[in-house]
Coordinates of C-alpha atoms in Angstrom, one line a residue:
Chain K
M1 CA 0.1 0.3 0.4
Q2 CA 1.5 3.4 -0.2
Q3 CA 2.2 5.5 2.3
L4 CA 0.1 8.0 3.4
I5 CA 1.3 11.0 6.0
D6 CA -1.9 13.1 7.5
A7 CA 0.4 15.9 9.5
S8 CA -2.9 17.6 10.5
V9 CA -5.2 15.5 13.2
F10 CA -6.7 16.1 15.8
C11 CA -7.6 14.2 19.1
G12 CA -10.1 14.3 22.3
C13 CA -13.5 16.7 22.6
W14 CA -14.2 19.9 20.9
P15 CA -17.0 22.1 23.1
F16 CA -18.7 23.5 20.0
R17 CA -19.9 20.6 18.1
P18 CA -20.1 16.8 18.1
L19 CA -16.5 15.1 17.1
R20 CA -17.8 11.3 16.4
F21 CA -14.2 9.4 15.7
R22 CA -12.9 11.5 19.0
T23 CA -10.7 8.7 20.5
P24 CA -6.9 7.2 19.5
T25 CA -9.1 3.8 18.7
L26 CA -12.2 5.5 16.5
L27 CA -9.6 7.7 15.2
K28 CA -7.4 5.8 14.2
E29 CA -10.3 2.7 13.1
R30 CA -11.0 5.6 10.9
L31 CA -8.2 7.3 9.4
R32 CA -6.5 3.1 8.7
K33 CA -9.7 2.1 6.3
G34 CA -9.1 5.3 4.7
G35 CA -5.4 4.7 3.9
V36 CA -3.5 6.8 6.5
S37 CA -0.4 5.0 7.8
Q38 CA 0.1 7.7 10.2
V39 CA -1.0 11.1 11.4
W40 CA 0.7 13.8 13.2
V41 CA -1.8 13.8 16.3
S42 CA -3.0 16.9 18.8
A43 CA -4.8 17.0 22.1
V44 CA -7.8 19.3 20.8
E45 CA -8.2 20.2 24.6
A46 CA -4.9 21.7 24.6
I47 CA -6.1 24.5 22.9
L48 CA -8.3 25.5 25.5
Y49 CA -7.5 23.8 28.5
P50 CA -5.4 26.7 31.0
D51 CA -2.5 24.0 30.9
P52 CA -2.1 22.3 28.1
L53 CA -0.9 19.3 29.9
E54 CA -3.6 18.0 31.4
A55 CA -4.8 17.3 27.8
N56 CA -1.4 16.8 26.1
E57 CA -0.4 13.4 28.6
P58 CA -3.6 12.4 28.4
L59 CA -3.1 11.7 24.8
F60 CA 0.0 10.7 24.5
E61 CA -0.2 8.2 27.7
A62 CA -2.7 6.8 25.5
I63 CA -1.2 6.0 22.0
R64 CA 2.0 5.4 24.0
S65 CA 3.0 2.3 22.1
D66 CA 1.3 2.4 19.1
D67 CA 3.6 3.8 16.0
F68 CA 0.6 4.9 14.0
F69 CA 0.1 7.8 16.0
V70 CA 3.3 10.9 16.1
P71 CA 2.4 13.2 19.3
V72 CA 2.6 17.0 18.6
A73 CA 2.3 18.6 21.3
I74 CA -0.4 21.8 21.2
T75 CA 2.7 24.3 23.5
D76 CA 1.6 27.6 25.2
P77 CA 5.1 29.6 25.2
T78 CA 3.2 32.3 27.8
L79 CA 3.2 29.8 29.9
A80 CA 6.5 29.6 32.6
S81 CA 6.4 25.9 32.2
W82 CA 6.7 25.3 28.6
R83 CA 10.2 24.5 28.3
E84 CA 9.9 22.1 31.1
D85 CA 7.0 20.8 29.3
A86 CA 7.9 20.6 26.0
G87 CA 11.3 18.6 27.3
F88 CA 8.5 16.2 29.9
Y89 CA 6.9 15.2 26.1
L90 CA 10.1 14.8 24.4
E91 CA 11.9 12.8 26.7
K92 CA 9.1 10.5 28.1
F93 CA 6.7 10.7 24.9
G94 CA 9.3 10.7 21.9
C95 CA 7.6 14.3 20.9
K96 CA 7.9 15.0 17.3
A97 CA 7.1 18.5 17.4
L98 CA 5.3 21.4 19.1
K99 CA 2.2 22.7 17.2
L100 CA 1.0 26.4 18.5
V101 CA -2.8 27.8 18.4
P102 CA -1.6 31.9 18.7
N103 CA -5.1 33.3 17.8
Y104 CA -6.9 30.7 21.2
H105 CA -4.0 31.5 23.9
G106 CA -4.0 34.9 23.6
Y107 CA -0.3 35.9 21.6
E108 CA 0.9 37.4 18.8
V109 CA 3.3 35.1 16.4
E110 CA 5.5 38.4 16.2
D111 CA 6.2 38.0 20.0
Y112 CA 9.6 36.8 22.0
C113 CA 8.2 34.1 23.1
V114 CA 7.8 32.5 19.2
D115 CA 11.3 33.5 18.8
D116 CA 11.9 31.4 22.2
A117 CA 9.6 28.1 20.7
A118 CA 11.5 28.2 17.4
A119 CA 14.7 27.8 19.1
F120 CA 13.4 25.3 20.6
A121 CA 13.1 23.6 18.0
R122 CA 15.7 24.0 16.3
E123 CA 17.7 22.6 19.8
A124 CA 15.4 19.2 19.2
D125 CA 15.9 19.3 15.9
M126 CA 12.1 19.3 15.1
P127 CA 9.6 21.2 13.1
L128 CA 7.0 24.0 15.0
C129 CA 3.7 24.0 13.0
V130 CA 1.7 26.8 13.7
Q131 CA -2.5 26.7 14.0
I132 CA -3.2 29.4 11.2
R133 CA -7.4 27.7 12.5
V134 CA -9.2 25.6 13.8
M135 CA -12.5 25.9 12.0
D136 CA -14.2 28.4 9.5
E137 CA -14.6 31.7 11.1
R138 CA -17.7 32.5 9.8
A139 CA -19.0 29.3 12.1
H140 CA -17.7 30.1 15.8
H141 CA -19.6 30.7 18.2
P142 CA -21.0 34.3 18.9
L143 CA -19.3 34.8 22.1
M144 CA -16.1 33.3 21.6
K145 CA -15.0 34.6 17.9
V146 CA -10.9 33.8 16.8
P147 CA -9.0 35.4 14.1
P148 CA -7.2 33.8 12.2
V149 CA -3.4 34.0 12.6
P150 CA -1.9 36.0 9.8
A151 CA 0.0 33.9 7.5
G152 CA 2.4 37.0 6.5
Q153 CA 3.3 37.1 10.1
I154 CA 4.0 33.1 10.1
A155 CA 6.3 33.7 6.9
T156 CA 8.3 36.6 8.9
L157 CA 8.8 34.1 11.8
A158 CA 10.2 31.6 9.4
R159 CA 12.6 33.7 7.3
R160 CA 13.8 35.1 10.9
H161 CA 14.7 31.4 11.8
P162 CA 15.7 29.7 8.1
D163 CA 17.2 27.0 10.2
V164 CA 13.8 26.1 11.2
R165 CA 11.6 24.4 9.8
F166 CA 8.1 25.3 10.2
L167 CA 4.4 23.6 9.4
A168 CA 1.0 26.1 8.7
C169 CA -1.5 24.0 9.7
G170 CA -5.1 25.2 8.7
A171 CA -4.4 27.7 5.9
Y172 CA -6.7 28.6 3.2
R173 CA -5.3 29.3 -0.8
G174 CA -5.5 32.9 -0.2
D175 CA -2.9 32.9 2.6
L176 CA -0.5 30.5 -0.3
S177 CA 0.6 34.0 -1.2
E178 CA 2.2 34.5 2.0
L179 CA 3.0 31.7 2.8
S180 CA 5.4 30.5 0.3
K181 CA 8.0 33.5 0.3
A182 CA 9.6 31.3 3.5
P183 CA 11.7 28.5 1.3
N184 CA 11.6 26.1 4.8
L185 CA 7.6 26.4 5.3
W186 CA 5.1 23.9 4.5
V187 CA 1.8 23.9 4.9
E188 CA -0.6 21.0 4.9
I189 CA -3.2 21.4 3.0
S190 CA -6.8 19.5 5.1
L191 CA -8.6 23.2 5.3
V192 CA -6.8 24.9 1.4
E193 CA -9.6 24.9 -1.3
G194 CA -9.7 25.6 -4.8
A195 CA -11.0 24.3 -8.8
Q196 CA -8.3 22.0 -8.3
T197 CA -6.8 22.4 -4.9
I198 CA -3.2 20.5 -5.3
V199 CA -2.6 22.0 -8.6
E200 CA -2.8 25.3 -6.6
A201 CA -1.2 24.3 -3.7
V202 CA 1.7 23.2 -5.9
Q203 CA 1.9 26.2 -7.7
S204 CA 1.8 28.2 -5.2
M205 CA 4.1 26.5 -2.7
G206 CA 5.9 24.3 -4.5
P207 CA 6.4 20.1 -5.4
R208 CA 8.0 19.1 -2.2
R209 CA 6.8 22.3 1.1
V210 CA 3.2 20.7 0.3
V211 CA 2.0 18.1 2.9
F212 CA -1.6 16.3 3.3
G213 CA -3.0 16.8 6.3
S214 CA -7.4 15.5 7.0
H215 CA -8.1 18.3 10.1
S216 CA -10.0 15.1 10.8
P217 CA -12.6 14.8 13.0
F218 CA -13.3 17.9 12.2
L219 CA -13.9 16.8 8.3
Y220 CA -15.0 13.7 6.7
L221 CA -11.6 12.3 5.7
R222 CA -12.8 11.2 2.4
A223 CA -13.4 14.4 1.4
T224 CA -9.8 16.1 2.2
L225 CA -8.5 12.5 0.6
A226 CA -10.2 13.4 -2.6
K227 CA -7.3 17.0 -3.4
L228 CA -5.0 14.0 -4.5
E229 CA -7.3 11.5 -6.2
A230 CA -9.2 14.5 -8.8
G231 CA -8.4 17.4 -10.3
T232 CA -4.3 17.0 -10.2
G233 CA -4.1 17.4 -13.8
E234 CA -1.1 19.4 -14.9
V235 CA 1.1 17.8 -11.6
A236 CA 3.3 15.2 -12.0
P237 CA 2.3 12.2 -9.9
E238 CA 5.2 11.9 -8.4
V239 CA 4.5 15.5 -6.9
V240 CA 1.5 14.2 -5.6
E241 CA 3.0 10.7 -4.1
A242 CA 5.2 12.8 -2.7
V243 CA 2.5 14.7 -0.6
R244 CA 0.8 12.4 0.6
A245 CA 4.3 10.8 2.4
A246 CA 7.7 12.0 0.9
N247 CA 7.2 15.7 1.7
A248 CA 6.1 15.3 5.2
R249 CA 9.4 12.6 6.1
E250 CA 11.8 16.0 4.6
L251 CA 9.7 17.8 7.1
M252 CA 9.8 15.6 10.1
D253 CA 13.2 14.4 9.6
G254 CA 15.2 17.5 7.9
Chain T
M1 CA -12.3 6.1 -5.4
L2 CA -14.4 8.8 -6.1
D3 CA -15.5 6.5 -9.0
Q4 CA -16.8 3.7 -6.9
H5 CA -19.7 5.0 -6.8
A6 CA -23.4 3.4 -8.2
A7 CA -23.8 7.9 -9.5
F8 CA -20.9 8.2 -11.2
G9 CA -21.1 9.7 -14.8
R10 CA -24.5 10.6 -14.0
I11 CA -24.3 13.3 -10.6
V12 CA -25.8 16.7 -11.2
D13 CA -23.7 19.6 -9.9
M14 CA -26.6 21.9 -8.6
H15 CA -24.3 25.2 -7.3
T16 CA -22.1 26.2 -9.5
H17 CA -20.5 29.4 -10.9
V18 CA -17.6 30.5 -13.2
F19 CA -15.1 33.5 -13.1
D20 CA -14.7 35.2 -16.6
S21 CA -15.0 38.4 -19.2
L22 CA -18.2 39.3 -19.3
P23 CA -20.7 38.7 -22.0
Q24 CA -19.2 36.2 -23.7
P25 CA -17.3 33.2 -22.5
D26 CA -14.0 32.1 -23.0
A27 CA -14.4 28.2 -24.2
R28 CA -11.0 27.2 -22.4
V29 CA -12.7 28.4 -19.2
L30 CA -15.9 26.3 -19.4
E31 CA -14.3 23.2 -21.1
R32 CA -11.9 23.4 -17.8
M33 CA -14.8 23.7 -15.7
Q34 CA -16.6 20.3 -17.3
R35 CA -13.4 18.4 -18.1
L36 CA -12.7 18.7 -14.2
A37 CA -16.4 18.0 -13.4
R38 CA -16.0 15.1 -15.4
D39 CA -13.0 13.2 -14.0
C40 CA -14.9 13.4 -10.8
G41 CA -18.1 11.9 -12.4
I42 CA -20.5 14.9 -13.0
A43 CA -22.6 14.7 -16.0
Q44 CA -24.2 18.1 -16.0
T45 CA -23.4 21.7 -14.2
V46 CA -25.8 24.2 -12.9
L47 CA -24.6 27.3 -13.6
L48 CA -26.2 30.1 -11.4
A49 CA -24.1 33.0 -12.4
N50 CA -20.9 33.8 -13.9
G51 CA -19.3 35.4 -10.8
T52 CA -17.6 37.9 -11.9
G53 CA -20.3 39.7 -12.6
I54 CA -21.6 38.9 -9.1
L55 CA -18.1 40.4 -7.5
A56 CA -18.7 43.4 -9.3
D57 CA -21.2 44.2 -7.9
M58 CA -23.8 42.6 -5.7
K59 CA -27.0 44.9 -6.7
A60 CA -26.1 44.9 -10.5
N61 CA -27.4 46.8 -12.4
E62 CA -29.9 45.7 -15.4
A63 CA -27.1 45.5 -18.2
L64 CA -24.5 43.9 -16.0
I65 CA -27.5 41.1 -15.0
R66 CA -28.2 41.2 -18.9
D67 CA -24.6 40.5 -19.5
I68 CA -24.3 37.8 -16.7
N69 CA -27.7 35.5 -17.9
T70 CA -26.0 36.2 -21.8
Y71 CA -23.1 34.6 -20.8
T72 CA -24.9 31.5 -19.2
L73 CA -27.1 31.1 -22.8
K74 CA -24.0 31.0 -24.7
A75 CA -22.6 28.7 -22.2
M76 CA -25.7 27.0 -22.1
A77 CA -25.3 26.5 -26.5
H78 CA -21.4 25.1 -26.4
R79 CA -22.5 22.9 -24.1
P80 CA -26.4 21.7 -24.1
E81 CA -25.4 18.2 -22.9
R82 CA -23.7 19.3 -19.6
I83 CA -24.3 23.2 -18.2
I84 CA -27.4 24.2 -17.6
G85 CA -28.1 28.1 -16.7
F86 CA -30.2 29.6 -14.0
C87 CA -31.3 32.8 -14.5
Y88 CA -29.5 36.0 -12.3
L89 CA -31.5 38.1 -10.7
N90 CA -32.1 41.2 -8.3
P91 CA -35.5 41.6 -7.1
A92 CA -35.3 45.7 -6.4
H93 CA -35.7 45.9 -10.7
S94 CA -38.6 47.0 -12.5
Q95 CA -41.7 44.1 -12.4
R96 CA -41.3 44.9 -16.7
F97 CA -37.1 44.1 -16.9
L98 CA -38.1 40.7 -14.5
H99 CA -40.7 40.4 -17.0
E100 CA -38.5 40.3 -19.8
E101 CA -35.5 38.7 -18.6
L102 CA -37.4 35.9 -17.5
E103 CA -39.0 35.1 -20.7
R104 CA -35.9 35.7 -22.4
C105 CA -33.5 32.9 -20.4
I106 CA -36.4 30.8 -19.5
T107 CA -39.0 31.0 -21.2
R108 CA -37.0 30.8 -24.6
G109 CA -33.5 30.9 -23.1
G110 CA -34.0 26.9 -21.4
M111 CA -33.0 28.1 -18.0
R112 CA -34.5 26.1 -15.6
G113 CA -34.5 28.5 -13.4
V114 CA -33.3 31.3 -10.9
K115 CA -30.9 32.7 -9.0
L116 CA -30.9 35.3 -6.1
E117 CA -28.0 36.2 -4.5
A118 CA -27.8 39.4 -1.5
A119 CA -29.2 42.2 -3.3
V120 CA -32.6 41.7 -1.3
N121 CA -33.4 39.8 1.9
A122 CA -35.9 37.4 1.2
R123 CA -37.8 39.0 3.7
D124 CA -38.4 42.4 1.5
R125 CA -41.4 42.2 0.2
R126 CA -39.6 43.2 -2.8
M127 CA -39.7 40.1 -3.4
D128 CA -43.3 39.1 -3.6
P129 CA -43.6 40.3 -7.6
L130 CA -40.6 38.6 -8.9
M131 CA -41.8 35.4 -5.9
E132 CA -45.1 35.7 -8.6
M133 CA -43.7 35.9 -11.9
V134 CA -41.7 32.4 -10.6
E135 CA -44.7 30.7 -9.2
A136 CA -46.2 30.9 -12.8
L137 CA -43.4 30.0 -14.2
G138 CA -43.3 27.0 -12.0
V139 CA -39.4 26.9 -11.8
P140 CA -37.2 26.8 -8.5
I141 CA -34.9 29.6 -6.9
V142 CA -31.4 29.0 -5.7
H143 CA -31.1 31.7 -3.1
H144 CA -27.7 32.6 -1.4
S145 CA -28.3 32.3 2.6
W146 CA -25.0 32.0 5.6
Y147 CA -25.1 32.5 9.5
K148 CA -21.9 34.2 10.0
A149 CA -20.0 35.3 13.2
T150 CA -18.4 37.7 10.8
P151 CA -19.9 40.1 9.2
H152 CA -22.5 39.6 6.7
G153 CA -23.6 41.8 3.6
R154 CA -26.5 44.6 4.3
N155 CA -28.9 42.6 2.9
E156 CA -27.5 39.0 2.8
S157 CA -30.3 36.3 4.1
N158 CA -29.4 34.4 6.9
P159 CA -31.4 30.5 7.1
S160 CA -34.2 32.1 8.8
D161 CA -34.5 35.4 6.2
I162 CA -35.7 32.1 3.9
A163 CA -37.2 30.5 5.8
D164 CA -40.4 33.1 6.0
L165 CA -39.8 33.5 1.8
G166 CA -40.9 29.2 2.1
R167 CA -43.5 30.1 4.1
R168 CA -44.7 33.4 2.0
F169 CA -44.7 30.8 -1.0
P170 CA -45.4 27.6 -0.6
Q171 CA -45.7 26.9 -4.2
V172 CA -42.5 28.1 -5.2
Q173 CA -40.1 25.5 -4.7
L174 CA -36.8 26.9 -2.6
I175 CA -33.4 25.7 -2.6
M176 CA -31.8 27.3 0.3
A177 CA -28.1 27.6 -0.9
H178 CA -24.7 26.9 1.5
L179 CA -25.5 23.6 4.1
G180 CA -22.3 24.6 4.9
G181 CA -23.4 27.7 5.8
A182 CA -26.8 26.9 7.7
R183 CA -25.1 24.3 9.8
Q184 CA -27.4 23.0 12.0
R185 CA -29.3 26.1 13.1
G186 CA -30.3 27.3 9.5
I187 CA -31.2 23.1 8.5
L188 CA -33.8 23.4 11.6
D189 CA -35.0 27.0 10.3
I190 CA -36.8 25.7 7.0
H191 CA -37.1 21.3 8.9
D192 CA -40.8 21.8 8.5
L193 CA -41.0 23.7 5.4
A194 CA -41.7 20.6 2.7
N195 CA -41.0 23.4 -0.8
V196 CA -37.6 24.7 0.9
A197 CA -34.5 21.8 0.2
V198 CA -31.0 22.8 0.8
D199 CA -27.5 22.3 -1.3
T200 CA -24.5 21.0 0.4
S201 CA -22.5 23.6 -0.7
G202 CA -20.4 26.0 1.4
S203 CA -17.2 26.4 3.8
Q204 CA -15.4 23.4 4.8
P205 CA -17.0 19.1 4.6
E206 CA -17.6 19.7 7.5
E207 CA -17.8 16.2 9.6
G208 CA -21.7 14.8 10.3
L209 CA -23.4 17.6 8.7
V210 CA -25.1 15.9 5.7
E211 CA -26.3 12.7 8.3
Y212 CA -27.7 15.8 10.1
A213 CA -29.6 17.4 6.7
V214 CA -30.7 14.5 6.3
R215 CA -31.9 12.7 9.3
R216 CA -33.6 16.6 10.3
L217 CA -34.9 17.3 6.7
G218 CA -34.8 13.7 4.4
A219 CA -32.9 12.4 1.7
E220 CA -34.9 14.7 -0.7
R221 CA -34.8 17.7 0.7
V222 CA -31.0 17.8 0.2
V223 CA -29.2 18.5 -3.0
Y224 CA -25.6 18.7 -4.5
G225 CA -23.8 21.7 -5.1
S226 CA -20.0 22.3 -5.0
D227 CA -20.1 26.0 -5.4
W228 CA -17.1 25.4 -8.1
P229 CA -14.1 27.0 -8.5
I230 CA -14.3 28.5 -5.4
R231 CA -14.9 25.4 -3.9
D232 CA -12.9 22.1 -4.9
Y233 CA -15.8 19.4 -7.0
A234 CA -14.3 16.3 -5.4
V235 CA -13.9 17.7 -1.8
Q236 CA -17.4 18.8 -2.5
L237 CA -18.7 15.2 -3.5
G238 CA -16.6 13.4 -0.7
R239 CA -18.6 15.1 1.2
I240 CA -21.5 13.0 0.2
L241 CA -19.5 10.1 -0.6
A242 CA -18.0 9.9 2.7
A243 CA -21.8 10.6 5.0
E244 CA -23.3 7.3 6.5
I245 CA -26.5 7.7 5.1
S246 CA -27.7 4.6 2.3
D247 CA -26.4 4.4 -1.5
R248 CA -30.0 4.9 -2.1
Q249 CA -30.0 8.8 -0.5
K250 CA -26.7 9.4 -2.0
E251 CA -28.3 8.8 -5.3
M252 CA -31.1 10.8 -4.1
I253 CA -28.8 14.0 -3.5
L254 CA -25.9 13.6 -5.7
C255 CA -28.7 13.7 -9.0
G256 CA -32.4 11.8 -8.5
N257 CA -33.5 15.1 -6.7
A258 CA -31.6 17.8 -9.2
R259 CA -33.3 16.0 -11.8
R260 CA -36.8 16.2 -9.8
L261 CA -36.7 19.7 -8.1
I262 CA -35.0 21.1 -12.1
G263 CA -37.9 19.2 -14.2
L264 CA -34.7 17.0 -15.6
G265 CA -36.8 13.5 -15.5
E266 CA -39.3 12.9 -12.4
D267 CA -37.9 9.0 -11.2
G268 CA -38.5 8.6 -7.9
G269 CA -35.1 10.3 -7.2
S270 CA -33.0 8.0 -8.7
C271 CA -31.0 8.5 -11.6
S272 CA -31.5 7.7 -14.9
S273 CA -31.4 9.7 -18.5

């Protein structure tokens, strides 16, 4: 079977809508059935809990002995404990990447704490993921409207840290022109959509900086997978193949 | 994977646009639209309007409306077996103009319905003369709709506005655009209105939403639409194929309902041509 790495998956409960595939077991069953061979998974509750560790640790414990899951720790670099906790995720659970959610955690990508997180990622030789949005802003709860992280700020951050590998998660097609400006910045395509999604993503980002992401369990996996199956037209099959797995491996391993 | 469904090759997409110059179509634009549709098993696309005209002026003047519809008529002539046109209108225009345009586009031109965007809110009584004309013609209306937490257009309709219109004109078949914008609240707004269906376009393919619509409305009131080229045919089809509903219900959503609603054949929801 062809390798398929899903670089953007969450696990857990989200207060604004029911998520059917919210446990590692349900998620794995669903993603395996769709042909996914590895997922980079984060605890969705870590976006809203006061201390992300209280969501990260139980998830990482639950998936500890399962190679299907690659743990990605949601980290809030404004918290006093973040370095210590990030080290703990690495040492105890073999965490492979950090993920920032600046808009939900109340800081800007331009803040110094993000440079500290980038420095940590460089030292650990791991990617630093930045979540632009979790859901369509038009569908947010009226009492909790969270603007997206500006794509241009992520590109600027990446250019400021050329020896760190970055992954932008939850980008829209309209974000790609900004994100393409940093050569050390990859994009996962879960929320990228256009007339020919994969063609437009590859034309913007180049053939090596586009990785597959499903944003499961928020979206139908089969719908996001369809981006790799139809309308690929002008993109060479080997490029589509690289989007399925090789680009993600390069992002992860450097 | 897309070609594994029984409806492949017979699917009707109820919600498409193009972005092209007006009023003369660029054949390459239409051919790309149809090539990508065909690759996804879509047999016919409902062209609601050239989006260039809508973006140029949401409250398009009569000349621009004419150009938008002339474009659609030419697109239909270019690919009559694949492109089904809808007549784009602004209800605020004079009754004389609305009547003339309906006559030109539907009665003589062969378009199969009317598309309304956001020039006039669905609750606005300026809708009434146009609704009476459409009722007399017996064609459906696809009406834009969205519940937005972000700022919305001054006259933009939300699903409760569509429900109000549906109640006032129970003999007119409405297709509320954008399930992804209506979401649960919008589905509940129209749940008791048999003359209001919803198209599945809008936003990302949120897991579980198609099942929700089928549960609350019945599969016969849900119809596939992509909103191409803003969205990707394959992704928007994927949300139907992925939904945990029966194959029969998928077939109704992918083609049978559309065929019934736009008068391509009364076949009880199947996709036979």
